[in-house]
Amino acid sequence: TMSVKAFKLVSAVEREMLMGDKNYINIECIECCGKNLYIGTNDCFIYHFLLDEKVSTAGKITFAATKQLHKYLGLKKPVSELKAASALTRLLVLCDNTITLVNMINLEPVPTGARIKGAVTFTLNENPVSGDPFCVEVCIISVKRRTIQMFMVFEDRVQIVKEVFTPEQPCAVAVDGYYLCLALTTQYIILNYNTGVSQDLFPYCSDEKRPIVKRIGRQEFLLAGPGGLGMFATVDGISQRAPVHWSENVIGAALCFPYVVALDDEFITVHSMLDQQQKQTLPFKEGHILQDFEGKVIVATNKGVYILVPLPLEKQIQDLLASHRVEEALVLAKGARRNIPKEKFQVMYKRILQQAGFIQFAQLQFLEAKELFRSGQLDVRELISLYPFLLPTSSSFIRSHPPLHEYADLNQLTQGDQEKMTKCKRFLMSYLNEVRSTEVANGYKEDIDTALLKLYAEANHESLLDLLVSENFCLLTDSAAWLEKHKKYFALGLLYHYNSQDAAALQLWVKIVDGDIQDSTRSDLYEYIVDFLTFCSDQELVWKYSEWILQKDEEVGVQIFTKRPLEEQEKNNINPDDIISCLNKYPKARVKYLEHLVLERKFQKEKYHTHLAVLYLEEILQLKSVTTDNCTETTELLLKFRSLLQKSDLYRIRFILDKIQGTDLHMESAILYGKLEEHEKALHILVHELKDFHAAEEYCMWNSESRDLQYRQRLFHMLLSVYLAPGTSDCALVMAAVDLLNNHAAEFDAGLVLQVVPESWSVQLLSPFLAGAVRQSIHTKRMTQVALGLAQAENLIYKHEKVKLKGAPILLSDKKVCQVCQNPFCEPVFVRYPNGSVAHTHCAANRQLNSNVTHHSPSSSNQT
């Protein structure tokens, strides 16, 4: 067992004060009530002392006893027991088997001579059932065999309430309400004297050892059990606490929460009720009395009286913490809750948790430390301040006083052990990361985040960047100096950006890419800068670094213009013409930007469309001049060029056509002629120059998109005419004409086709075309008939409506008024509406012009 200094033994009444040199006088019993100490002796005297507690400046407690009175009872027998009833100002004195009532002040017996006879021993009921404040309940073990008696004692009289018989002779008793806890000859029992129900607790031999029965709290008793155990028992006969291990020959026991104090022949032992461990041993020879009075524990030998003064719990806890006995300190602190006011306890307990946390931390028990710091709501700066240079220079933090630990800093705590220091730093990182978003951080987020940044930077931790790109409260001056010291230039740029200093951030990053300073955090830093500038709203910065960006890689760099946020582009914050001027030195970037304007943003400006077409054309001609074969790059460019020529209607067609003249770009020429509606020229190029019949058909298709059927038929007839031009003997053209007719029958007027095809062609050759033409003709005829039938039916319905309206007579009298002007009719001429209302013809004409004059809009089928 580990020792705790829980009590100090202080002398209260010296031998000389009591007996002088009369050696034969012995102390038999004691009673203490407030400052009043009563002592009963073997020569039938009662002594009354006043006890004064004195505390020196050093905190040392002493007692000064002042003798008030002594009284001889005249029976020449020892005074066996004394009990004070302060509400009655009476002292109950047991002497010679009789309990006498005496005045507490002058020790005179009450005038009525009220007494209880035949008592072996007695006790008071501290949880009385009567409810009368001017009455005490007394329980005696009677001189009659196996008998317990209950009395009510008033100021000057006594009254027996109950007599209870026990299964064996009782030796000791304690009372709580209606419950008696009895030590019988061979066992302890609980007996309800109101109902008579008893319950056995456990066996015990009273012949071998003195039994102990102590009421220690509401409905709970402390008993001397077998095997040197101090047992706890409730009135229900159960034990709610683990027993404590006493010595075999305990004479007396008392409770002074959270300790159980026991007395034997040589020692006073102190056990904790919280963990059942023996905490203290005080040598004390010849002791024979140990009792507690309202929390004051008094021990006595035959010759002197002493008081066990408990050390303040806070002092005990601090001693335990100083010995690094964290578990015991916390158990004791929790146990102290019931003895200390709530507010005071919470402040004290939090501090103890924090101290315990630092002890665990110093032993590198980080999980335990974290839990204690969390429970104790530690100001996290206490922990940060252990680490040199982590708190910002601007921090106003001052460590707690008195200090929570004994360490100046981490170097002292780890004694320079680098491995331990690294572990401590790793712990602080995780702890700060956990608490930075909780209430614990309120009020000093700057200190926490700055410390975390410093730790991350020093440890080269990947979370450094996460911290800087999310919401943080890192202090710029401190953090910047630290990042620079640890050569974290990319991170420093992020810090500048977070603090709205983009120019400083870019300056740093550009230096890294250019190799002026070394930082390998990001291998793709150039792309990162491009991305950064793309979303940067500061146009000056974009222009400042555009040259540098484009010189490095114009195809990637142009993204700073092409991938800007949509809302910004829509506002045209940066003028496209300025961008194009800037890109004139960078041909690839310029093409990409024009593609972005024309194809992605669908800019409807001729100059951009023409410019892009010209750039495509120049690049194609350049590539063709270098190589005769069409490489992949040329093919891709041609496709882009053709697509632009086909889909755009904004470029200058003649201008482009002039530039193409004399080149082998026949397909592109054909597209341009098509745009000029010069379809014969276009088709001639496709058929005779390129001999690409499929392209010729495609030409007819895309040129007639979103045009009427007539226009499409005209184009297909043109193509057919080109195929069948007089003097054409080329077999391939004849086959192309046949295929055109057979594959696109719907696009031709069959009557016109039959006029132009050579008479030598067989029906079988054109059978698919003819079948399609006949099918189309029949379909057209039938659809026309259906439309006609529907029109006739609709006409019939209208006729029926008209007949119905004419069928009913219309009565016109001078009482009928015009629906529009509300005036009567002067002549039998009127307009009638489908709803039956009538109006003047001139009113109806006006109303037709201004339909909102009346509530009823006239129908289109007005009848006069």
PDB file of C-alpha atoms in Angstrom, residues 14-129:
ATOM      1  CA  GLU A  14      -3.135  16.340  28.628  1.00  0.00           C
ATOM      2  CA  ARG A  15      -2.976  13.838  31.457  1.00  0.00           C
ATOM      3  CA  GLU A  16      -2.083  16.544  34.048  1.00  0.00           C
ATOM      4  CA  MET A  17      -5.228  18.559  33.295  1.00  0.00           C
ATOM      5  CA  LEU A  18      -7.385  15.555  34.043  1.00  0.00           C
ATOM      6  CA  MET A  19      -5.785  13.681  36.891  1.00  0.00           C
ATOM      7  CA  GLY A  20      -2.688  15.530  38.016  1.00  0.00           C
ATOM      8  CA  ASP A  21      -0.668  12.906  39.835  1.00  0.00           C
ATOM      9  CA  LYS A  22      -3.588  10.568  40.640  1.00  0.00           C
ATOM     10  CA  ASN A  23      -2.429   7.515  38.695  1.00  0.00           C
ATOM     11  CA  TYR A  24      -5.512   5.462  39.505  1.00  0.00           C
ATOM     12  CA  ILE A  25      -7.808   7.660  37.389  1.00  0.00           C
ATOM     13  CA  ASN A  26      -8.589   6.247  33.913  1.00  0.00           C
ATOM     14  CA  ILE A  27     -10.675   7.613  31.057  1.00  0.00           C
ATOM     15  CA  GLU A  28     -13.709   5.360  30.464  1.00  0.00           C
ATOM     16  CA  CYS A  29     -15.706   7.264  27.855  1.00  0.00           C
ATOM     17  CA  ILE A  30     -15.847  10.567  25.929  1.00  0.00           C
ATOM     18  CA  GLU A  31     -18.481  12.727  24.247  1.00  0.00           C
ATOM     19  CA  CYS A  32     -17.964  15.786  22.093  1.00  0.00           C
ATOM     20  CA  CYS A  33     -20.710  18.208  21.066  1.00  0.00           C
ATOM     21  CA  GLY A  34     -19.532  21.309  19.221  1.00  0.00           C
ATOM     22  CA  LYS A  35     -16.746  22.764  21.408  1.00  0.00           C
ATOM     23  CA  ASN A  36     -17.918  20.858  24.491  1.00  0.00           C
ATOM     24  CA  LEU A  37     -15.829  17.827  25.419  1.00  0.00           C
ATOM     25  CA  TYR A  38     -17.093  15.530  28.188  1.00  0.00           C
ATOM     26  CA  ILE A  39     -14.962  12.833  29.760  1.00  0.00           C
ATOM     27  CA  GLY A  40     -16.249  10.058  32.046  1.00  0.00           C
ATOM     28  CA  THR A  41     -13.733   8.390  34.362  1.00  0.00           C
ATOM     29  CA  ASN A  42     -13.422   5.155  36.329  1.00  0.00           C
ATOM     30  CA  ASP A  43     -13.855   7.021  39.625  1.00  0.00           C
ATOM     31  CA  CYS A  44     -17.391   8.217  38.787  1.00  0.00           C
ATOM     32  CA  PHE A  45     -16.477  11.757  37.661  1.00  0.00           C
ATOM     33  CA  ILE A  46     -17.628  13.726  34.601  1.00  0.00           C
ATOM     34  CA  TYR A  47     -15.244  16.424  33.320  1.00  0.00           C
ATOM     35  CA  HIS A  48     -16.392  19.249  31.017  1.00  0.00           C
ATOM     36  CA  PHE A  49     -13.832  21.002  28.808  1.00  0.00           C
ATOM     37  CA  LEU A  50     -14.137  23.678  26.125  1.00  0.00           C
ATOM     38  CA  LEU A  51     -12.001  22.844  23.086  1.00  0.00           C
ATOM     39  CA  ASP A  52     -10.567  25.728  21.070  1.00  0.00           C
ATOM     40  CA  GLU A  53      -9.041  25.014  17.664  1.00  0.00           C
ATOM     41  CA  LYS A  54      -6.105  27.240  16.752  1.00  0.00           C
ATOM     42  CA  VAL A  55      -4.404  27.485  13.325  1.00  0.00           C
ATOM     43  CA  SER A  56      -0.883  28.917  13.155  1.00  0.00           C
ATOM     44  CA  THR A  57       0.349  31.043  10.257  1.00  0.00           C
ATOM     45  CA  ALA A  58       2.123  27.937   8.936  1.00  0.00           C
ATOM     46  CA  GLY A  59      -1.261  26.155   8.892  1.00  0.00           C
ATOM     47  CA  LYS A  60      -0.498  23.967  11.922  1.00  0.00           C
ATOM     48  CA  ILE A  61      -3.597  23.048  13.955  1.00  0.00           C
ATOM     49  CA  THR A  62      -3.513  22.820  17.773  1.00  0.00           C
ATOM     50  CA  PHE A  63      -6.248  22.463  20.416  1.00  0.00           C
ATOM     51  CA  ALA A  64      -6.442  24.267  23.729  1.00  0.00           C
ATOM     52  CA  ALA A  65      -8.731  22.607  26.303  1.00  0.00           C
ATOM     53  CA  THR A  66     -10.152  24.785  29.072  1.00  0.00           C
ATOM     54  CA  LYS A  67     -11.655  22.936  32.034  1.00  0.00           C
ATOM     55  CA  GLN A  68     -15.167  24.180  32.824  1.00  0.00           C
ATOM     56  CA  LEU A  69     -16.346  21.851  35.521  1.00  0.00           C
ATOM     57  CA  HIS A  70     -16.072  18.400  37.004  1.00  0.00           C
ATOM     58  CA  LYS A  71     -18.848  16.555  38.765  1.00  0.00           C
ATOM     59  CA  TYR A  72     -18.860  13.505  40.997  1.00  0.00           C
ATOM     60  CA  LEU A  73     -21.882  11.256  40.490  1.00  0.00           C
ATOM     61  CA  GLY A  74     -21.500   9.627  43.914  1.00  0.00           C
ATOM     62  CA  LEU A  75     -21.885   6.004  42.815  1.00  0.00           C
ATOM     63  CA  LYS A  76     -18.250   4.891  43.093  1.00  0.00           C
ATOM     64  CA  LYS A  77     -18.675   3.090  39.736  1.00  0.00           C
ATOM     65  CA  PRO A  78     -17.084   3.911  36.381  1.00  0.00           C
ATOM     66  CA  VAL A  79     -18.990   6.240  34.037  1.00  0.00           C
ATOM     67  CA  SER A  80     -19.564   3.773  31.155  1.00  0.00           C
ATOM     68  CA  GLU A  81     -21.052   5.975  28.435  1.00  0.00           C
ATOM     69  CA  LEU A  82     -21.878   9.621  27.709  1.00  0.00           C
ATOM     70  CA  LYS A  83     -24.196  10.913  24.977  1.00  0.00           C
ATOM     71  CA  ALA A  84     -25.176  14.561  24.435  1.00  0.00           C
ATOM     72  CA  ALA A  85     -28.681  15.610  23.338  1.00  0.00           C
ATOM     73  CA  SER A  86     -27.955  19.232  22.426  1.00  0.00           C
ATOM     74  CA  ALA A  87     -31.579  20.014  21.454  1.00  0.00           C
ATOM     75  CA  LEU A  88     -32.553  19.251  25.070  1.00  0.00           C
ATOM     76  CA  THR A  89     -29.281  20.641  26.607  1.00  0.00           C
ATOM     77  CA  ARG A  90     -29.034  17.259  28.288  1.00  0.00           C
ATOM     78  CA  LEU A  91     -26.189  14.803  28.737  1.00  0.00           C
ATOM     79  CA  LEU A  92     -27.193  11.138  29.051  1.00  0.00           C
ATOM     80  CA  VAL A  93     -24.853   9.413  31.478  1.00  0.00           C
ATOM     81  CA  LEU A  94     -24.656   5.594  31.873  1.00  0.00           C
ATOM     82  CA  CYS A  95     -23.277   4.572  35.234  1.00  0.00           C
ATOM     83  CA  ASP A  96     -24.018   1.440  37.207  1.00  0.00           C
ATOM     84  CA  ASN A  97     -26.562   0.224  34.584  1.00  0.00           C
ATOM     85  CA  THR A  98     -28.588   3.429  34.935  1.00  0.00           C
ATOM     86  CA  ILE A  99     -28.919   6.257  32.418  1.00  0.00           C
ATOM     87  CA  THR A 100     -29.245   9.610  34.161  1.00  0.00           C
ATOM     88  CA  LEU A 101     -30.244  12.920  32.515  1.00  0.00           C
ATOM     89  CA  VAL A 102     -27.964  15.783  33.531  1.00  0.00           C
ATOM     90  CA  ASN A 103     -27.750  19.404  32.435  1.00  0.00           C
ATOM     91  CA  MET A 104     -25.065  19.893  29.769  1.00  0.00           C
ATOM     92  CA  ILE A 105     -23.886  23.157  31.340  1.00  0.00           C
ATOM     93  CA  ASN A 106     -23.830  22.570  35.112  1.00  0.00           C
ATOM     94  CA  LEU A 107     -23.862  18.733  35.024  1.00  0.00           C
ATOM     95  CA  GLU A 108     -26.709  18.701  37.603  1.00  0.00           C
ATOM     96  CA  PRO A 109     -29.301  15.883  37.338  1.00  0.00           C
ATOM     97  CA  VAL A 110     -32.748  17.000  36.124  1.00  0.00           C
ATOM     98  CA  PRO A 111     -35.020  17.938  39.048  1.00  0.00           C
ATOM     99  CA  THR A 112     -37.564  15.238  38.176  1.00  0.00           C
ATOM    100  CA  GLY A 113     -34.851  12.601  38.568  1.00  0.00           C
ATOM    101  CA  ALA A 114     -35.900  11.042  35.223  1.00  0.00           C
ATOM    102  CA  ARG A 115     -33.703   8.038  34.462  1.00  0.00           C
ATOM    103  CA  ILE A 116     -33.609   4.686  32.593  1.00  0.00           C
ATOM    104  CA  LYS A 117     -32.667   1.683  34.689  1.00  0.00           C
ATOM    105  CA  GLY A 118     -31.312  -1.688  33.673  1.00  0.00           C
ATOM    106  CA  ALA A 119     -29.147  -0.592  30.699  1.00  0.00           C
ATOM    107  CA  VAL A 120     -25.978  -2.491  29.741  1.00  0.00           C
ATOM    108  CA  THR A 121     -25.185  -0.060  26.907  1.00  0.00           C
ATOM    109  CA  PHE A 122     -27.153   2.484  24.891  1.00  0.00           C
ATOM    110  CA  THR A 123     -27.123   4.496  21.671  1.00  0.00           C
ATOM    111  CA  LEU A 124     -29.126   7.367  20.170  1.00  0.00           C
ATOM    112  CA  ASN A 125     -31.219   7.109  17.002  1.00  0.00           C
ATOM    113  CA  GLU A 126     -29.659   9.678  14.642  1.00  0.00           C
ATOM    114  CA  ASN A 127     -32.485   9.120  12.127  1.00  0.00           C
ATOM    115  CA  PRO A 128     -35.415   9.448  14.579  1.00  0.00           C
ATOM    116  CA  VAL A 129     -38.922   8.309  13.657  1.00  0.00           C
TER     117      VAL A 129
END
